[in-house]
mmCIF file with all atom_site columns, C-alpha atoms in Angstrom:
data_model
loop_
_atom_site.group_PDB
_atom_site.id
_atom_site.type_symbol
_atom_site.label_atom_id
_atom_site.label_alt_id
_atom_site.label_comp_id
_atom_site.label_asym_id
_atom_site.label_entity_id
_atom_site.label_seq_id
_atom_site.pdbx_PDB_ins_code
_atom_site.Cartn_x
_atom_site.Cartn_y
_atom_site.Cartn_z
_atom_site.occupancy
_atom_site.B_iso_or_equiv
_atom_site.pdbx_formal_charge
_atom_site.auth_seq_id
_atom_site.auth_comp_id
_atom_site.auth_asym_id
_atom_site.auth_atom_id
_atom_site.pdbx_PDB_model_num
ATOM 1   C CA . UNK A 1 1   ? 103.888 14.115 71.267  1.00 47.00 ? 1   UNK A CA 1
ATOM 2   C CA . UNK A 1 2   ? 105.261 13.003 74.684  1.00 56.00 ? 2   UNK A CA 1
ATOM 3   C CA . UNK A 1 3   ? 104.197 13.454 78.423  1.00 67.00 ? 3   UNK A CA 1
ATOM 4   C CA . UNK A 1 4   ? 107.654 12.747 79.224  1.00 72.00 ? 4   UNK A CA 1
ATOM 5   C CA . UNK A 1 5   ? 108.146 16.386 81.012  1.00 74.00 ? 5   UNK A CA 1
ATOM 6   C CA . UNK A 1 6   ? 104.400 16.026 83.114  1.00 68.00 ? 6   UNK A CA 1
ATOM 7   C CA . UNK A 1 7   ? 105.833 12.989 84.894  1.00 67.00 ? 7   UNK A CA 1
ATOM 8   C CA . UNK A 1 8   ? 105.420 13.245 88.587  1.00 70.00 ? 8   UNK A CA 1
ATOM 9   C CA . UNK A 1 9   ? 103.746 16.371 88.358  1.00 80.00 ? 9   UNK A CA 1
ATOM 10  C CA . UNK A 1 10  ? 99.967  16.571 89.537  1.00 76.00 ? 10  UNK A CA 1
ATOM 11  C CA . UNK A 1 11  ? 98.196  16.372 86.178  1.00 81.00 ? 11  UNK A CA 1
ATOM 12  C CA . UNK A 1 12  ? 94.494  16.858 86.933  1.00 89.00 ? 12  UNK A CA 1
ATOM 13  C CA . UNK A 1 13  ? 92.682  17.921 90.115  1.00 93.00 ? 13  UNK A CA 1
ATOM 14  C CA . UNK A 1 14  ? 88.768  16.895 90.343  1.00 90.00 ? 14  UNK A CA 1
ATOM 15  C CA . UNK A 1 15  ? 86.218  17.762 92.828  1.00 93.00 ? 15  UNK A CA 1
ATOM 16  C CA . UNK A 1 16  ? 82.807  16.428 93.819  1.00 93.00 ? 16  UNK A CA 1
ATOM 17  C CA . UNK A 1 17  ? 80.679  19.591 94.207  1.00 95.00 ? 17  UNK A CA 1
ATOM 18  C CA . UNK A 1 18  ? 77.147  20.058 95.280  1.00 94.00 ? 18  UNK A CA 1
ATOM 19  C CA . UNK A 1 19  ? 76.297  22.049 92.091  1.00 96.00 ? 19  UNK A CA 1
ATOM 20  C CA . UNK A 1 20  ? 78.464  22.570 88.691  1.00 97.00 ? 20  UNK A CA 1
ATOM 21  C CA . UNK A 1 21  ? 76.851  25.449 87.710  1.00 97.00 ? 21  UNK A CA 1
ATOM 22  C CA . UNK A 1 22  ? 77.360  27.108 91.307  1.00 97.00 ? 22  UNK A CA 1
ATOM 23  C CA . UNK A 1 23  ? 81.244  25.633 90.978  1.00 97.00 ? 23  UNK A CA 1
ATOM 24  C CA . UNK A 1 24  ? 81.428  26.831 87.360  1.00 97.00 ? 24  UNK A CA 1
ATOM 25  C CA . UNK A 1 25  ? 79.997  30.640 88.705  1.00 98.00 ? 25  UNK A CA 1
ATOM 26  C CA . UNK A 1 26  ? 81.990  30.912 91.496  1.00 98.00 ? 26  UNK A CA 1
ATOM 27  C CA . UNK A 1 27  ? 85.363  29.644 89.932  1.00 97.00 ? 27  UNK A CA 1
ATOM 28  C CA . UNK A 1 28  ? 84.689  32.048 86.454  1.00 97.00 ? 28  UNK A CA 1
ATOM 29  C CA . UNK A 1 29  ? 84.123  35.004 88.741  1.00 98.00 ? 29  UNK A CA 1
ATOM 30  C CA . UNK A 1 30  ? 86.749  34.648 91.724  1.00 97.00 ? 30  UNK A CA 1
ATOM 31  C CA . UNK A 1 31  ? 89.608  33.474 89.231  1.00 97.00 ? 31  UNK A CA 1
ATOM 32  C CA . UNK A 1 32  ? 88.621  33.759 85.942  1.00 97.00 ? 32  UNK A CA 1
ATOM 33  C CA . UNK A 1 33  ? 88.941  29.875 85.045  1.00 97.00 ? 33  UNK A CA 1
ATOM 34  C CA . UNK A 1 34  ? 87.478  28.320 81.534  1.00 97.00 ? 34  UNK A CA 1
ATOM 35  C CA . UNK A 1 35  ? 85.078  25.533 81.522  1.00 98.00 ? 35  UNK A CA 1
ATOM 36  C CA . UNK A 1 36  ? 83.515  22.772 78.998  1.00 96.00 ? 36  UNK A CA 1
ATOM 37  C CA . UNK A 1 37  ? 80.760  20.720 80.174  1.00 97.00 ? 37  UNK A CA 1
ATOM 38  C CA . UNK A 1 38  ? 80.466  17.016 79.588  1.00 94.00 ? 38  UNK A CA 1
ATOM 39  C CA . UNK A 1 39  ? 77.052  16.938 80.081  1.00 91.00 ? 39  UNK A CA 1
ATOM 40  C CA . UNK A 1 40  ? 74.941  18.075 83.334  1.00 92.00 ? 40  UNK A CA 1
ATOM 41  C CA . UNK A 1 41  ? 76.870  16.748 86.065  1.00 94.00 ? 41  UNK A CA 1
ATOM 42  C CA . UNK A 1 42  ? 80.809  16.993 84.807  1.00 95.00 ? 42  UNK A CA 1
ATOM 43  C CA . UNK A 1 43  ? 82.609  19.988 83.684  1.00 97.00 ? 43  UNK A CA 1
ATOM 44  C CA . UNK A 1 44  ? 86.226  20.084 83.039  1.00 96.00 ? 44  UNK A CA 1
ATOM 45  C CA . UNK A 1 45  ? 88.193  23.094 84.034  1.00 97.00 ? 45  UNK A CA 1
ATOM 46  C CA . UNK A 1 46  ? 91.511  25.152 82.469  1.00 96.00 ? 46  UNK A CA 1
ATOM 47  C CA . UNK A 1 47  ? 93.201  28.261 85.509  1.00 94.00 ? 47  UNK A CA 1
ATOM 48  C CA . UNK A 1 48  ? 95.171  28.359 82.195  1.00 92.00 ? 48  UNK A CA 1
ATOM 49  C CA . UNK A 1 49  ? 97.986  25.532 83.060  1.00 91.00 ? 49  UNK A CA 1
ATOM 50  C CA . UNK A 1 50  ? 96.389  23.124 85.106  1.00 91.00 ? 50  UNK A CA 1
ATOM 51  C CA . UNK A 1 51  ? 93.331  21.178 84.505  1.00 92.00 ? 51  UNK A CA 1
ATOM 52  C CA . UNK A 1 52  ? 90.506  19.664 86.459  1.00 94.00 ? 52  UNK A CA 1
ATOM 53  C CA . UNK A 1 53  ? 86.843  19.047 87.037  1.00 95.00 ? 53  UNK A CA 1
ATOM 54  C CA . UNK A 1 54  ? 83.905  19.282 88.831  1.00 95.00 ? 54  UNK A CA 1
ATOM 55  C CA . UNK A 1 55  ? 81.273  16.462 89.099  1.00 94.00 ? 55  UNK A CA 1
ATOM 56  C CA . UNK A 1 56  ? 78.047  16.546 91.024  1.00 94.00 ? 56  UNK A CA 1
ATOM 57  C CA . UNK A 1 57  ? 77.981  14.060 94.076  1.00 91.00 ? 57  UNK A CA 1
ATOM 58  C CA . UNK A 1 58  ? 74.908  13.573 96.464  1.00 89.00 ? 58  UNK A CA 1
ATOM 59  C CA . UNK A 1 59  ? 77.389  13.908 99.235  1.00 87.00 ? 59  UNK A CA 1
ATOM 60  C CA . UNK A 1 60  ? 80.432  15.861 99.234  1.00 88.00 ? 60  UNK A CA 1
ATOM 61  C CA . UNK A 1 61  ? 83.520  15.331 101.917 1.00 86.00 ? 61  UNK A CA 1
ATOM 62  C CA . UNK A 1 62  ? 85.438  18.527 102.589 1.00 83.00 ? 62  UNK A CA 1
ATOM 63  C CA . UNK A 1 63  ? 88.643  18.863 104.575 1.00 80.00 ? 63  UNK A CA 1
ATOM 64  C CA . UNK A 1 64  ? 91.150  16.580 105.619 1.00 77.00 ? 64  UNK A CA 1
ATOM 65  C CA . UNK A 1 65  ? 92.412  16.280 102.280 1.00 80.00 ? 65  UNK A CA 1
ATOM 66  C CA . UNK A 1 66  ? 95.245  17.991 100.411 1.00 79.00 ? 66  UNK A CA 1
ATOM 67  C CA . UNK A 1 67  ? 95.382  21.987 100.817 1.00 89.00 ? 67  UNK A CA 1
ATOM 68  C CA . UNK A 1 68  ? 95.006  23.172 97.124  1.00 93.00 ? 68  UNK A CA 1
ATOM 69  C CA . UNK A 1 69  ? 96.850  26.555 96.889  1.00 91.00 ? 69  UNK A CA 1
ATOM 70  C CA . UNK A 1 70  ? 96.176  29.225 94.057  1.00 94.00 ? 70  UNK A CA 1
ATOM 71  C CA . UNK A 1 71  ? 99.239  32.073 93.180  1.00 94.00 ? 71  UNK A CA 1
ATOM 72  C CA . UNK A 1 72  ? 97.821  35.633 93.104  1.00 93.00 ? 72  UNK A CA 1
ATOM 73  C CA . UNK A 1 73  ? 99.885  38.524 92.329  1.00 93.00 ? 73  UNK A CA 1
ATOM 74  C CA . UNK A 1 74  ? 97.312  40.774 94.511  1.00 95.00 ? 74  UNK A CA 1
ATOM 75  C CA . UNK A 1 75  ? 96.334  38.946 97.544  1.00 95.00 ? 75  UNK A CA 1
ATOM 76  C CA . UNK A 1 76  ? 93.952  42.248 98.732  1.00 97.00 ? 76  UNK A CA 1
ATOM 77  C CA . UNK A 1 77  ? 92.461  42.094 95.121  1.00 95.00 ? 77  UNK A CA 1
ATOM 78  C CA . UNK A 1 78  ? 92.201  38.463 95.180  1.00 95.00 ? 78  UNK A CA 1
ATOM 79  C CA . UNK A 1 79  ? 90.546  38.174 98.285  1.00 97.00 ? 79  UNK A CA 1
ATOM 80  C CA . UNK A 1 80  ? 87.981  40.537 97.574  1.00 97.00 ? 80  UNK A CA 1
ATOM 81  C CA . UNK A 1 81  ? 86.486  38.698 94.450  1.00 96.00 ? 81  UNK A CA 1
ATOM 82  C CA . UNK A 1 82  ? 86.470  35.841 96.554  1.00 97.00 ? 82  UNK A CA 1
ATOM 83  C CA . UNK A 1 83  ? 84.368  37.045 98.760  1.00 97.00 ? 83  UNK A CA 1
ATOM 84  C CA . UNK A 1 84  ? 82.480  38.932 95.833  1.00 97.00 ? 84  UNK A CA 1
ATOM 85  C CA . UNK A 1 85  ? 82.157  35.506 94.095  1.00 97.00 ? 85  UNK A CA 1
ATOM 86  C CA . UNK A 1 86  ? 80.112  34.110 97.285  1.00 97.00 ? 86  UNK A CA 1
ATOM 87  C CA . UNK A 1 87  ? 83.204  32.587 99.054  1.00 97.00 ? 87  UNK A CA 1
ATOM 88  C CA . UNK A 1 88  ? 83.706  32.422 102.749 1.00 97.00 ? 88  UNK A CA 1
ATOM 89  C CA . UNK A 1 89  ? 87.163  33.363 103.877 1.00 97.00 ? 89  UNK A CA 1
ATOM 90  C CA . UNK A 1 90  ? 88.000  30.440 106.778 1.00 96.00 ? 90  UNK A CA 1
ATOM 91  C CA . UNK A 1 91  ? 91.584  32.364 107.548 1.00 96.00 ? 91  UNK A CA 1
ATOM 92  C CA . UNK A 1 92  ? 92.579  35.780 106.230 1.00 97.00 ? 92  UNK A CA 1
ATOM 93  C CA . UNK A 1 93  ? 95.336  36.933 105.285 1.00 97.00 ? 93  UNK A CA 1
ATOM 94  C CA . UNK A 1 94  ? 98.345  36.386 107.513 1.00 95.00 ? 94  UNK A CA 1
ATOM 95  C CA . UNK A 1 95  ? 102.259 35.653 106.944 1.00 95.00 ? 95  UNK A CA 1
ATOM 96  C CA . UNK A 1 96  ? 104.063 32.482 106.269 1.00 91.00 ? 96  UNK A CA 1
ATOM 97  C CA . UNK A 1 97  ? 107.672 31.966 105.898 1.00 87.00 ? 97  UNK A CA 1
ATOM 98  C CA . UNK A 1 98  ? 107.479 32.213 101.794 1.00 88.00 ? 98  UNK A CA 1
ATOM 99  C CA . UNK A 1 99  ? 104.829 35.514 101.874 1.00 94.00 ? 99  UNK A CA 1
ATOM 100 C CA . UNK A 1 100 ? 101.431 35.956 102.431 1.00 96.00 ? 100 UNK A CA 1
ATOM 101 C CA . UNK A 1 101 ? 98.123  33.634 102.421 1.00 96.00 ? 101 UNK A CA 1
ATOM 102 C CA . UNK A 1 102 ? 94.334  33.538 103.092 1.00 96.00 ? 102 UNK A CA 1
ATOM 103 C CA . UNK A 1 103 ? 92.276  30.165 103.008 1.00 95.00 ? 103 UNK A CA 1
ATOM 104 C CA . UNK A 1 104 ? 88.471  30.388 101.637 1.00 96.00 ? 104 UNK A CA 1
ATOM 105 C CA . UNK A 1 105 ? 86.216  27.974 101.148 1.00 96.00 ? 105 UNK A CA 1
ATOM 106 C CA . UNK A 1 106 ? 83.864  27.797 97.830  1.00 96.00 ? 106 UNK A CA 1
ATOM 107 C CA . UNK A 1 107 ? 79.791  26.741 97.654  1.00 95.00 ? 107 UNK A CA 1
ATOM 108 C CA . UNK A 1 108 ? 80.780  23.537 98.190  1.00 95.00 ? 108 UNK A CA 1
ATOM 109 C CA . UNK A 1 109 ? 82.480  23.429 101.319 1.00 94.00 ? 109 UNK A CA 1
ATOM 110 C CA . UNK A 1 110 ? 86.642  23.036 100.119 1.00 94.00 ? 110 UNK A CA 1
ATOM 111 C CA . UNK A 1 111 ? 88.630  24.879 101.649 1.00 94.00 ? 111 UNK A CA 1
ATOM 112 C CA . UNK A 1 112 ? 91.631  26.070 99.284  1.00 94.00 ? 112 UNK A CA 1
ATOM 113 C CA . UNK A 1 113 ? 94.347  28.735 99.368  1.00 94.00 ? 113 UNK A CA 1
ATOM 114 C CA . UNK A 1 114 ? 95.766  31.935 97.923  1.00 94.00 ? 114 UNK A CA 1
ATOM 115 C CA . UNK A 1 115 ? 98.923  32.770 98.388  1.00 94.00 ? 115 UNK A CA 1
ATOM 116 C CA . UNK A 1 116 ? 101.720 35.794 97.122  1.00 93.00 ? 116 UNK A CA 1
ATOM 117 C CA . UNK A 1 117 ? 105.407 36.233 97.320  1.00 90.00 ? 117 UNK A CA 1
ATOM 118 C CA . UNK A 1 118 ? 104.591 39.759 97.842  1.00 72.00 ? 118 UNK A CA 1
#
């Protein structure tokens, strides 16, 4: 089996969180991702085509980095179970030339974003 068609597409995005079981809560009930742990301080993660993980680190750096951005088909609906999930919404929703967007941030301090076409 070849990896021929992943080339020079991002592959696998990890985070250093505070907490894996607060990641793994919050990420399970705002977006409905899988997990498998790999022992207490590593989990891996599946939003069902694109795979990461978490990993405990004393200290955690947020912002400044890449913008991760997450599709929803409901952006009202989405929104909502972030903020049901324990997220803090840093912008809400507003328009963009390509839709609609909101930026959160999770337990740990990233700050990532939803966005819809609609």
């Amino acid at each position: 089996m070849s990896n021929a068609g992943q080339d020079r597409r991002i592959d696998y995005i990890e985070f250093s969180v505070k907490s894996v079981p607060d990641a793994k809560r919050f990420y399970g009930q705002a977006f409905g991702w899988t997990f498998e742990d790999y022992g207490p301080d590593y989990a891996s993660f599946s939003d069902g085509r694109l795979g990461g993980g978490f990993q405990t680190a004393a200290k955690v750096q947020t912002g400044g980095g890449p913008l991760v951005i997450i599709y929803a088909t409901d952006l009202e609906a989405m929104e909502q179970k972030v903020r049901q999930a324990g997220g803090g919404i840093a912008r809400p929703i507003f328009s963009f030339p390509g839709g609609r967007r909101f930026h959160f941030t999770d337990p740990s301090g990233y700050e990532l974003a939803v966005w819809s076409d609609k």
